[in-house]
Coordinates of C-alpha atoms and ligand atoms in Angstrom, one line a residue:
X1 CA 0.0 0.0 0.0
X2 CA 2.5 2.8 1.1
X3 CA 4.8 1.4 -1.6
X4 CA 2.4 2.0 -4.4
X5 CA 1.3 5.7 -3.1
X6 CA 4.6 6.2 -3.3
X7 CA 5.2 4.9 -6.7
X8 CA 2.2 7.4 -7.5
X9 CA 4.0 10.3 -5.6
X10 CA 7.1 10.1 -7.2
X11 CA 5.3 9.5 -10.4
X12 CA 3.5 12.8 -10.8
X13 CA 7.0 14.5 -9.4
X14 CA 8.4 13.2 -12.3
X15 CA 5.4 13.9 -14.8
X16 CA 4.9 17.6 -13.6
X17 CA 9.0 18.0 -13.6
X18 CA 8.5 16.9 -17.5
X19 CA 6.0 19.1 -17.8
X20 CA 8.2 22.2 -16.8
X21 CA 10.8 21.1 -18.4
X22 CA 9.0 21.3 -21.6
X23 CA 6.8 24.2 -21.3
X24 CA 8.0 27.3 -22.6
X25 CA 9.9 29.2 -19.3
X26 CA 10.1 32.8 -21.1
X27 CA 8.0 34.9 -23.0
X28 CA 9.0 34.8 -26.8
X29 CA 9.3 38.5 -27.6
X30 CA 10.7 37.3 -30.9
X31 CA 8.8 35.5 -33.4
X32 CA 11.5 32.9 -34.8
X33 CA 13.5 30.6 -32.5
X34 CA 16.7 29.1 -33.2
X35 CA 18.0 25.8 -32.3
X36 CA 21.7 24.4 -32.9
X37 CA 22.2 21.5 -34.6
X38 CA 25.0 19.1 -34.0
X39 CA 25.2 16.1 -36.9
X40 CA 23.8 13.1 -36.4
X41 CA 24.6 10.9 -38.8
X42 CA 27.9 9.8 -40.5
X43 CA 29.0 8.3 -43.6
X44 CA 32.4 6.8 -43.2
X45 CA 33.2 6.7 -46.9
X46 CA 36.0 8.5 -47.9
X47 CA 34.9 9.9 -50.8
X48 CA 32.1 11.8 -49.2
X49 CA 33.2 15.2 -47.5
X50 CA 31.3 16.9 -45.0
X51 CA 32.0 20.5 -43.6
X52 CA 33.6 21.3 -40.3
X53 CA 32.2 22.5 -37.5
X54 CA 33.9 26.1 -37.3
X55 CA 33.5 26.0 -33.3
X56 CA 35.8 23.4 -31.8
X57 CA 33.4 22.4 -28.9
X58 CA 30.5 21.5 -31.5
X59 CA 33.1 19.5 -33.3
X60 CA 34.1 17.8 -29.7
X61 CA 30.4 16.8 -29.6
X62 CA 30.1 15.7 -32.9
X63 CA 33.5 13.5 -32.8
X64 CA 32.1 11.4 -29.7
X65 CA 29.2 11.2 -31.4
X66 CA 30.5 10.0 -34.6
X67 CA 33.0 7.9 -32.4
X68 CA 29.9 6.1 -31.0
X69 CA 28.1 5.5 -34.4
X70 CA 31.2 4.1 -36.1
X71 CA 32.2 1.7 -32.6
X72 CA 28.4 0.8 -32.9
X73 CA 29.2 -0.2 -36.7
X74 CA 32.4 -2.0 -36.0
X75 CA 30.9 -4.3 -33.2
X76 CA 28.0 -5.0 -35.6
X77 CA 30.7 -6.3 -38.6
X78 CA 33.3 -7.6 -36.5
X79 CA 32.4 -9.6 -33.7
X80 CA 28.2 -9.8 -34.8
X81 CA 28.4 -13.1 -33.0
X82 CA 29.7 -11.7 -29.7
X83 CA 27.1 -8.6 -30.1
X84 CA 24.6 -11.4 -28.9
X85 CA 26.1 -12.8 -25.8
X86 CA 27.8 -9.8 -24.5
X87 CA 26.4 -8.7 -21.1
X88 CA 25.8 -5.0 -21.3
X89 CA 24.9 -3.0 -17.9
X90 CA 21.1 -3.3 -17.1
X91 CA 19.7 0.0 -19.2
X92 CA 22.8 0.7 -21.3
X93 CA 21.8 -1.5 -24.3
X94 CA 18.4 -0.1 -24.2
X95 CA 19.3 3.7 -23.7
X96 CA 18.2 4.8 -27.2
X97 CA 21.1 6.3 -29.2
X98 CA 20.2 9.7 -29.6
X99 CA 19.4 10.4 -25.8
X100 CA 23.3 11.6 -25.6
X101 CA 23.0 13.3 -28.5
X102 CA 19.8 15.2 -27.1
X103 CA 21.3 16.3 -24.0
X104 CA 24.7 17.6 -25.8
X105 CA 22.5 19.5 -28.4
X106 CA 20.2 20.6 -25.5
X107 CA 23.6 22.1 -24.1
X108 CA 24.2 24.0 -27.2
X109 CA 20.6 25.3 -26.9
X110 CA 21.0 26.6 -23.5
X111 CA 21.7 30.0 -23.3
X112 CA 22.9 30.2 -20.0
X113 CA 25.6 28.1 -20.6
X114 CA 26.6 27.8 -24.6
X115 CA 26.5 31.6 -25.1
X116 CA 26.7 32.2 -28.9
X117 CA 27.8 35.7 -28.7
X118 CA 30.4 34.6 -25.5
X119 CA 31.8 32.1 -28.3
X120 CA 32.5 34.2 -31.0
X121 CA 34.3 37.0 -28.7
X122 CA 36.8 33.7 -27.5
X123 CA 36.9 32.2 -30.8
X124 CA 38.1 35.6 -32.5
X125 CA 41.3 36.0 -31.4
X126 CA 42.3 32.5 -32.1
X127 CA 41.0 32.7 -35.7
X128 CA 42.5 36.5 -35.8
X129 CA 46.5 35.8 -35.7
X130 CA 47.7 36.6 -39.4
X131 CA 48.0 39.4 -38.6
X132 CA 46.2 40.3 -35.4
X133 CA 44.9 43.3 -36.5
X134 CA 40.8 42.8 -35.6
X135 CA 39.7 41.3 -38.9
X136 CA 39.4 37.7 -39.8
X137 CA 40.2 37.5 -43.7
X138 CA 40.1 34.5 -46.1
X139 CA 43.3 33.4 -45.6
X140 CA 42.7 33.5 -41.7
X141 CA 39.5 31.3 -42.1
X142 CA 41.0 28.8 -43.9
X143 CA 44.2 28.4 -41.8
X144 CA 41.4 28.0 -38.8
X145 CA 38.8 25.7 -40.7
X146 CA 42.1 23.9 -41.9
X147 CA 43.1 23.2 -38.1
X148 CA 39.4 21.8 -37.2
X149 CA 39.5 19.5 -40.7
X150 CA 43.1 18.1 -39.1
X151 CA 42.1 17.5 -36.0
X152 CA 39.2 15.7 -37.0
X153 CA 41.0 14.0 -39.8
X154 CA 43.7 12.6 -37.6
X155 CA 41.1 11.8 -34.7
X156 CA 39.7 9.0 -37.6
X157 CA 42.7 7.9 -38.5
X158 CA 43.9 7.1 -34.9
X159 CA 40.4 5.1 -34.6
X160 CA 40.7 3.5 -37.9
X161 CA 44.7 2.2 -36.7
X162 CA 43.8 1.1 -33.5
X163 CA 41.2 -1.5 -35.4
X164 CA 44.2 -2.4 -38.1
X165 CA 47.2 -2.2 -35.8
X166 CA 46.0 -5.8 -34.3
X167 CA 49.5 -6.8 -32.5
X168 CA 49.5 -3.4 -31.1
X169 CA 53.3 -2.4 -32.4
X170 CA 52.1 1.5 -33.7
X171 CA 52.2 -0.1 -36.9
X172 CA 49.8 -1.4 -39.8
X173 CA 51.4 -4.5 -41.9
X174 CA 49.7 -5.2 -45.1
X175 CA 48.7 -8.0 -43.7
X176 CA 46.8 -6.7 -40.9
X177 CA 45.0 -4.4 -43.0
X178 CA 41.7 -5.3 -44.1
X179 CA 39.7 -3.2 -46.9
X180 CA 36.1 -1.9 -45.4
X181 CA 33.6 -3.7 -45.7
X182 CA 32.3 -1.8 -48.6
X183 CA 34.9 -1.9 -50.9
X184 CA 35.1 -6.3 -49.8
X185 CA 31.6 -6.0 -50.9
X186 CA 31.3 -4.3 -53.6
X187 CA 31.2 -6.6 -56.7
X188 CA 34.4 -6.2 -59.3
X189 CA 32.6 -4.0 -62.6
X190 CA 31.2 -1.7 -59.9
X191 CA 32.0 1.7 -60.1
X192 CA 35.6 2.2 -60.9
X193 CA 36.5 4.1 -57.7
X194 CA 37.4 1.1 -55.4
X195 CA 39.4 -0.4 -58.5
X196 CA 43.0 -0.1 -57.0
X197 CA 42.1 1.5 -53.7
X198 CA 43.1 0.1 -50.5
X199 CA 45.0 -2.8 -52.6
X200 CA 49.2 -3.6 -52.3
X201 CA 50.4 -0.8 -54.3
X202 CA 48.3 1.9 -52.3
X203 CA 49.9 0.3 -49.2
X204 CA 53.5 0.4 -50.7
X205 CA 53.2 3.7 -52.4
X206 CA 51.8 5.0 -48.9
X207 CA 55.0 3.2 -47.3
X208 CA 57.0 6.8 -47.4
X209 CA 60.2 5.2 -46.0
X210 CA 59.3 1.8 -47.7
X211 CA 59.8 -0.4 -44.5
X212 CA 57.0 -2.4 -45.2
X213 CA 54.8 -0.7 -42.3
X214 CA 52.8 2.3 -42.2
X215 CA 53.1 4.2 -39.3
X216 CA 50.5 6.8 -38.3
X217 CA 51.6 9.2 -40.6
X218 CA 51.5 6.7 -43.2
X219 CA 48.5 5.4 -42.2
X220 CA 47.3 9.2 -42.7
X221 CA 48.4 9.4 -46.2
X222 CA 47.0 6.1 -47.4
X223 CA 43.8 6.8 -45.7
X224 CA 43.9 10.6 -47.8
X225 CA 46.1 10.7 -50.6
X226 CA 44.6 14.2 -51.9
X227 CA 46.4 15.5 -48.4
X228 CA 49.9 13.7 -48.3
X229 CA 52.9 15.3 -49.1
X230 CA 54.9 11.9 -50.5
X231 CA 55.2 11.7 -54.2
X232 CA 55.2 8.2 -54.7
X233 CA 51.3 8.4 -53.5
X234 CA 50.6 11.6 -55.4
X235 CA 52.2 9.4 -58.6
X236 CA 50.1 6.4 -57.7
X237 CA 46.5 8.5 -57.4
X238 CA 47.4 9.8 -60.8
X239 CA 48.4 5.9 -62.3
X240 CA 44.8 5.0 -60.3
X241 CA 43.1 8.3 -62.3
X242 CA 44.8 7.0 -65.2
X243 CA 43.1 3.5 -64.8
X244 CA 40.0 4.5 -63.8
X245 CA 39.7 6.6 -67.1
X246 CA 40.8 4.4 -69.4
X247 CA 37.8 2.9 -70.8
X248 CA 39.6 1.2 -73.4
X249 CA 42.3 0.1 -71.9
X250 CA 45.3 1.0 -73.3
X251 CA 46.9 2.3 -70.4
X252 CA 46.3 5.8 -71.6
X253 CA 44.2 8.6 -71.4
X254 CA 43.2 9.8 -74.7
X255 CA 41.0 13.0 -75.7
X256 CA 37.9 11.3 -75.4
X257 CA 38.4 9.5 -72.3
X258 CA 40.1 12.8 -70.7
X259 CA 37.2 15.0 -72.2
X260 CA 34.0 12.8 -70.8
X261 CA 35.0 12.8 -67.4
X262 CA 38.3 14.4 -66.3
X263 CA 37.5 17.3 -67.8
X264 CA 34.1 18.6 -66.1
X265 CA 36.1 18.1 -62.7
X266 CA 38.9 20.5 -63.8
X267 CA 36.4 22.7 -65.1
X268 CA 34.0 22.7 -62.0
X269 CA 37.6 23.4 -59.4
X270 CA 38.1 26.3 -61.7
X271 CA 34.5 27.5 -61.4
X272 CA 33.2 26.9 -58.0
X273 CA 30.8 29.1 -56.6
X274 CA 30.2 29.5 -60.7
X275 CA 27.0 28.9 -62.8
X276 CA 27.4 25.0 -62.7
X277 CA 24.8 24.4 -65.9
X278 CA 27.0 22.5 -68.5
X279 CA 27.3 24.2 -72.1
X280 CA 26.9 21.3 -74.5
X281 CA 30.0 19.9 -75.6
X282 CA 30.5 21.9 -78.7
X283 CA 31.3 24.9 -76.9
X284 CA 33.2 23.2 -74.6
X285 CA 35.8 21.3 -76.9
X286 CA 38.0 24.2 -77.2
X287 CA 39.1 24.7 -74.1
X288 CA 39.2 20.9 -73.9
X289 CA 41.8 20.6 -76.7
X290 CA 43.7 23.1 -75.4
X291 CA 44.2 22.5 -71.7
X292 CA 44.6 18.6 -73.1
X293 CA 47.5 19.5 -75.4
X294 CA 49.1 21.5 -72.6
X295 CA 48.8 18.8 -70.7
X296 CA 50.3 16.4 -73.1
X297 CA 53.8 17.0 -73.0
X298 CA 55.3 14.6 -75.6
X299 CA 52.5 15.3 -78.0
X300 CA 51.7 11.7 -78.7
X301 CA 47.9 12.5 -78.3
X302 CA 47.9 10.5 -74.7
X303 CA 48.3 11.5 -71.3
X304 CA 50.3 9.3 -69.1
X305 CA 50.4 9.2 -65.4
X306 CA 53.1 11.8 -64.7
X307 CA 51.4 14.2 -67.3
X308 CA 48.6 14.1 -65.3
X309 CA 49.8 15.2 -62.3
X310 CA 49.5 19.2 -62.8
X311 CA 46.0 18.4 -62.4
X312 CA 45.7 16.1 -59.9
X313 CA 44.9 18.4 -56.9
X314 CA 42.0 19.1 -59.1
X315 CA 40.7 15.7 -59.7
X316 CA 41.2 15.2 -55.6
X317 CA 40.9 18.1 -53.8
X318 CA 42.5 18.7 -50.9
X319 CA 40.7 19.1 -47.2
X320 CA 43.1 23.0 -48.0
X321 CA 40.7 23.4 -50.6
X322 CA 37.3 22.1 -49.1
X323 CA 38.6 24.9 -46.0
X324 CA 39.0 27.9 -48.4
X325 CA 35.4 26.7 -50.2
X326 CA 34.1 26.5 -46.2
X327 CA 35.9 30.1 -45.6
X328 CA 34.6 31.9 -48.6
X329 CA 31.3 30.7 -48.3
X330 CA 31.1 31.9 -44.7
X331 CA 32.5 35.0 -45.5
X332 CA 29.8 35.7 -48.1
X333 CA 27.3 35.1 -46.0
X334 CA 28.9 37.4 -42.9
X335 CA 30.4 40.3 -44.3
X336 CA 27.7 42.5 -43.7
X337 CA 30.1 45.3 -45.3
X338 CA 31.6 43.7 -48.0
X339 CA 35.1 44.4 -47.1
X340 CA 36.0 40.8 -47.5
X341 CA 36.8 40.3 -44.1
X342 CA 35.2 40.2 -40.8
X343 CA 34.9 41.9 -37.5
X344 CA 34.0 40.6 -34.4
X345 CA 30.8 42.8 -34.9
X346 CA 29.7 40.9 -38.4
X347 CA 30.1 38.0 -36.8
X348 CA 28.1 38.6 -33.4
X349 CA 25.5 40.1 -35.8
X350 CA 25.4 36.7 -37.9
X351 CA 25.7 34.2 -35.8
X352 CA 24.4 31.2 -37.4
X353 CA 26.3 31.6 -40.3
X354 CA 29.1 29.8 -37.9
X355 CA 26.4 27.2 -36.2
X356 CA 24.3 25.0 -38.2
X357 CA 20.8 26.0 -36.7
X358 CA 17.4 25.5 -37.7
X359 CA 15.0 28.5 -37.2
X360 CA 11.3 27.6 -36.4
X361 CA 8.8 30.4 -37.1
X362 CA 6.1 30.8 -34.1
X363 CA 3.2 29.9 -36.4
X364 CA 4.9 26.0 -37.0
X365 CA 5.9 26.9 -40.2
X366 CA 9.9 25.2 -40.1
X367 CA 12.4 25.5 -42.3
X368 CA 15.8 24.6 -42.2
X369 CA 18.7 27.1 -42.5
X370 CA 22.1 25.6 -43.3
X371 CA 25.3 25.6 -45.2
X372 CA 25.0 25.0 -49.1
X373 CA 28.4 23.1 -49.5
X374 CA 28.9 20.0 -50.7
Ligands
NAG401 C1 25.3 36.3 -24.1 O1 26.4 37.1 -23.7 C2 26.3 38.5 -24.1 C3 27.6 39.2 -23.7 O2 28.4 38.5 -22.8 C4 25.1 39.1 -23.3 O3 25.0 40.5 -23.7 C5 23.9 38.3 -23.8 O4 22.8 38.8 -23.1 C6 24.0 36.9 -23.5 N1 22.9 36.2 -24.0 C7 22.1 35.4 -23.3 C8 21.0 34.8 -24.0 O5 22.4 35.1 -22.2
NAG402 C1 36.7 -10.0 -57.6 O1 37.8 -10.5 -58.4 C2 38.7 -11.3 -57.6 C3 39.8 -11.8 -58.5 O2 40.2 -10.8 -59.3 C4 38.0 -12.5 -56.9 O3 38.9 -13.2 -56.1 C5 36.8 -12.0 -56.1 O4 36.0 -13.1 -55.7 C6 35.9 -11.1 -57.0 N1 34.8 -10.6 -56.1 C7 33.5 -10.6 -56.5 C8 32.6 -10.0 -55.5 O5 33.1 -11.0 -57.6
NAG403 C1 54.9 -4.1 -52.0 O1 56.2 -4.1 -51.4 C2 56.7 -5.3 -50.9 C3 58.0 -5.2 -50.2 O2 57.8 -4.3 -49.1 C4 56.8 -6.3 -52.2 O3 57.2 -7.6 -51.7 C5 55.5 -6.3 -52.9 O4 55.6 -7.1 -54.1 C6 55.0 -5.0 -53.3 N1 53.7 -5.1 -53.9 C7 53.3 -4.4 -55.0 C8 51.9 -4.7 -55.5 O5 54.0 -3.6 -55.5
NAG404 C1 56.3 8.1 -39.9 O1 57.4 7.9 -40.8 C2 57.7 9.1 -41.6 C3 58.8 8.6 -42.5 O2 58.3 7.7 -43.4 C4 58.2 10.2 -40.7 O3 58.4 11.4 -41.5 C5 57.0 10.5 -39.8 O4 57.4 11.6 -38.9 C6 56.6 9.3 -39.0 N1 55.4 9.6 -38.2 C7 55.3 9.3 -36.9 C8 54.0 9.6 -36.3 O5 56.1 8.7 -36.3
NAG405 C1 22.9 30.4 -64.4 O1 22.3 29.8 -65.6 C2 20.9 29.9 -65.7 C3 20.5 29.2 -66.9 O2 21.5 29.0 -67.8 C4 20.5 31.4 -65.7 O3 19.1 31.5 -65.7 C5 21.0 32.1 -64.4 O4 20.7 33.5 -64.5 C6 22.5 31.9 -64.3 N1 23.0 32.4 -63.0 C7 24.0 33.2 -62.9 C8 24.4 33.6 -61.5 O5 24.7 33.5 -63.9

């Protein structure tokens, strides 16, 4: 009896607590609210680039979230048969997934403590080095975005060695390494992306001092080739560019094969931010012919490998270049003077040009604000 009255107590308690908790707690003088967003879902292919978060704590949150969904993954391919047996705490298996999530984007949402404004005034002077002189310019924004894309891009490879290292020595063999599961998957006339990727010669051309292991700089590199600095890889991406191109197999890249396909991808690095609708091919042979024959340097009508390589940073872009597209954008959609670089002011007046947020209108009418990147 007093057991269930108290069940009934504590009950309500925790009913009208909800209750509160969800009910509005301040007038809305303004019509449209805004609430951060933090990702919630992850693609772990590499091919598939995502922004950055420009504020290093969202990206903290975001990294142990992605951290989870990919150890969620992992468990799920590697050991599926110990997933089944494997005694979890009473309540953590059946926490849902997204209640962490919740309560870090609820922190974000909290005015009291994740102060947008209070952000921006600490984040300035970090961003603001070169030179400190009160404005934040392109190059400045890049440097900064550049930092968070490292971090972040490091953070994965350390997560992806620790899986591949398996005798723990700080070093992946060849034979440790295993493909992902998607490229083991994927049948062999599929799309010609995974054709020599994560094979031998990636390994060896990855292999910098060619000791047979990769280290974690290594690692790095043959996990991101667009980003290494070793020219073996660099030669190898553009032997793989050459192979994927070469639809008839000659070893070669010939006009046609460079002109339906290479060349849109040069064209589009050249012309971001551009009127993307494509000119029909007519127009476009010109330019073709002549960027081709530059790029042909013994004129025999082919490109090889190495005469690809002027071009390959356009054919891969770097995570440099995906921070500069990330910078300019931003400062488009900040500089309220169009100065080309902004003040603390510009930024405090647009602040959710650096958060991803969705505003809600008071009359339920949603719609969602965020970046236009690829
Ligand atoms: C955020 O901080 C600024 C300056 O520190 C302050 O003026 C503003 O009222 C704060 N906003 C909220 C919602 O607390
Ligand atoms: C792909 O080709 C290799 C040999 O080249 C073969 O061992 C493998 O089974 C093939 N995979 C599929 C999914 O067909
Ligand atoms: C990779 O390098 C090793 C020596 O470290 C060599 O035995 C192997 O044949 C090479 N593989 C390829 C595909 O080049
Ligand atoms: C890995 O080895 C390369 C030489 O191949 C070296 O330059 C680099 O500093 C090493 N990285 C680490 C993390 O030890
Ligand atoms: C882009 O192209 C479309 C159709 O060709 C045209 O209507 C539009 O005005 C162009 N936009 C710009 C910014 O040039």
């Amino acid at each position: 009896m007093g057991k269930v009255s108290l069940f009934i107590y504590v009950t309500i308690a925790l009913l009208l607590l909800l209750l509160l908790s969800k009910s509005p707690n301040k007038p809305h003088s303004n019509r449209r609210h805004r609430r951060l967003k933090v990702r919630s879902s992850f693609n772990f292919r590499p091919a598939h680039h995502e922004p950055v978060p420009f504020d290093p704590l969202v990206a903290d949150i975001e990294r142990r979230r992605e951290d989870r969904q990919w150890e969620k993954q992992y468990i799920e391919h590697a050991h599926h048969e110990l997933s089944h047996n494997h005694d979890a705490a009473p309540g953590e298996e059946a926490q849902p997934e997204w209640e962490d999530f919740m309560n870090a984007e609820d922190y974000l949402n909290d005015e009291e403590k994740f102060n947008v404004t209070d952000r921006l005034v600490l984040l300035f002077p970090k961003i603001d080095v070169n030179p400190a002189d009160g404005y934040i310019n392109e190059d400045e924004l890049t440097d900064w975005n550049m930092q968070q894309a490292e971090r972040d891009v490091m953070h994965r490879t350390q997560r992806e060695m620790e899986t591949h290292d398996k005798n723990k020595d700080g070093f992946v063999s060849f034979a440790e390494y295993e493909p992902p599961t998607w490229v083991r998957n994927s049948d062999n006339n599929s799309f010609g992306y995974d054709m020599g990727w994560w094979k031998e010669e990636h390994f060896n051309a990855s292999d910098a001092d060619g000791d047979g292991l990769l280290n974690l700089t290594e690692f790095n590199d043959f996990l991101h080739p667009a980003d290494t600095k070793n020219p073996k890889l660099i030669l190898w991406l553009s032997k793989e560019e050459v192979r994927e191109r070469d639809s008839d197999r000659d070893g070669k890249v010939n006009f046609k094969e460079f002109f339906h396909g290479l060349f849109d991808l040069v064209r589009n690095y050249d012309d971001e931010g551009h009127n993307s609708s494509h000119p029909s091919d007519d127009t476009m042979d010109a330019p073709a012919r002549q960027l081709f024959g530059q790029l042909d340097k013994d004129g025999d009508g082919y490109l090889s490998d190495v005469e690809l390589l002027p071009i390959i940073g356009k054919l891969h872009p770097s995570e440099r270049y995906y921070a500069k597209q990330q910078a300019d954008y931003i400062i488009s959609q900040a500089d309220t003077d169009k100065d080309g670089r902004l003040t603390l002011l510009e930024m405090i007046e647009n602040p959710y040009v650096f958060y991803s947020a969705i505003f809600t209108d008071e009359d339920d009418d949603d719609y969602i604000y965020h970046d236009e990147f690829r």
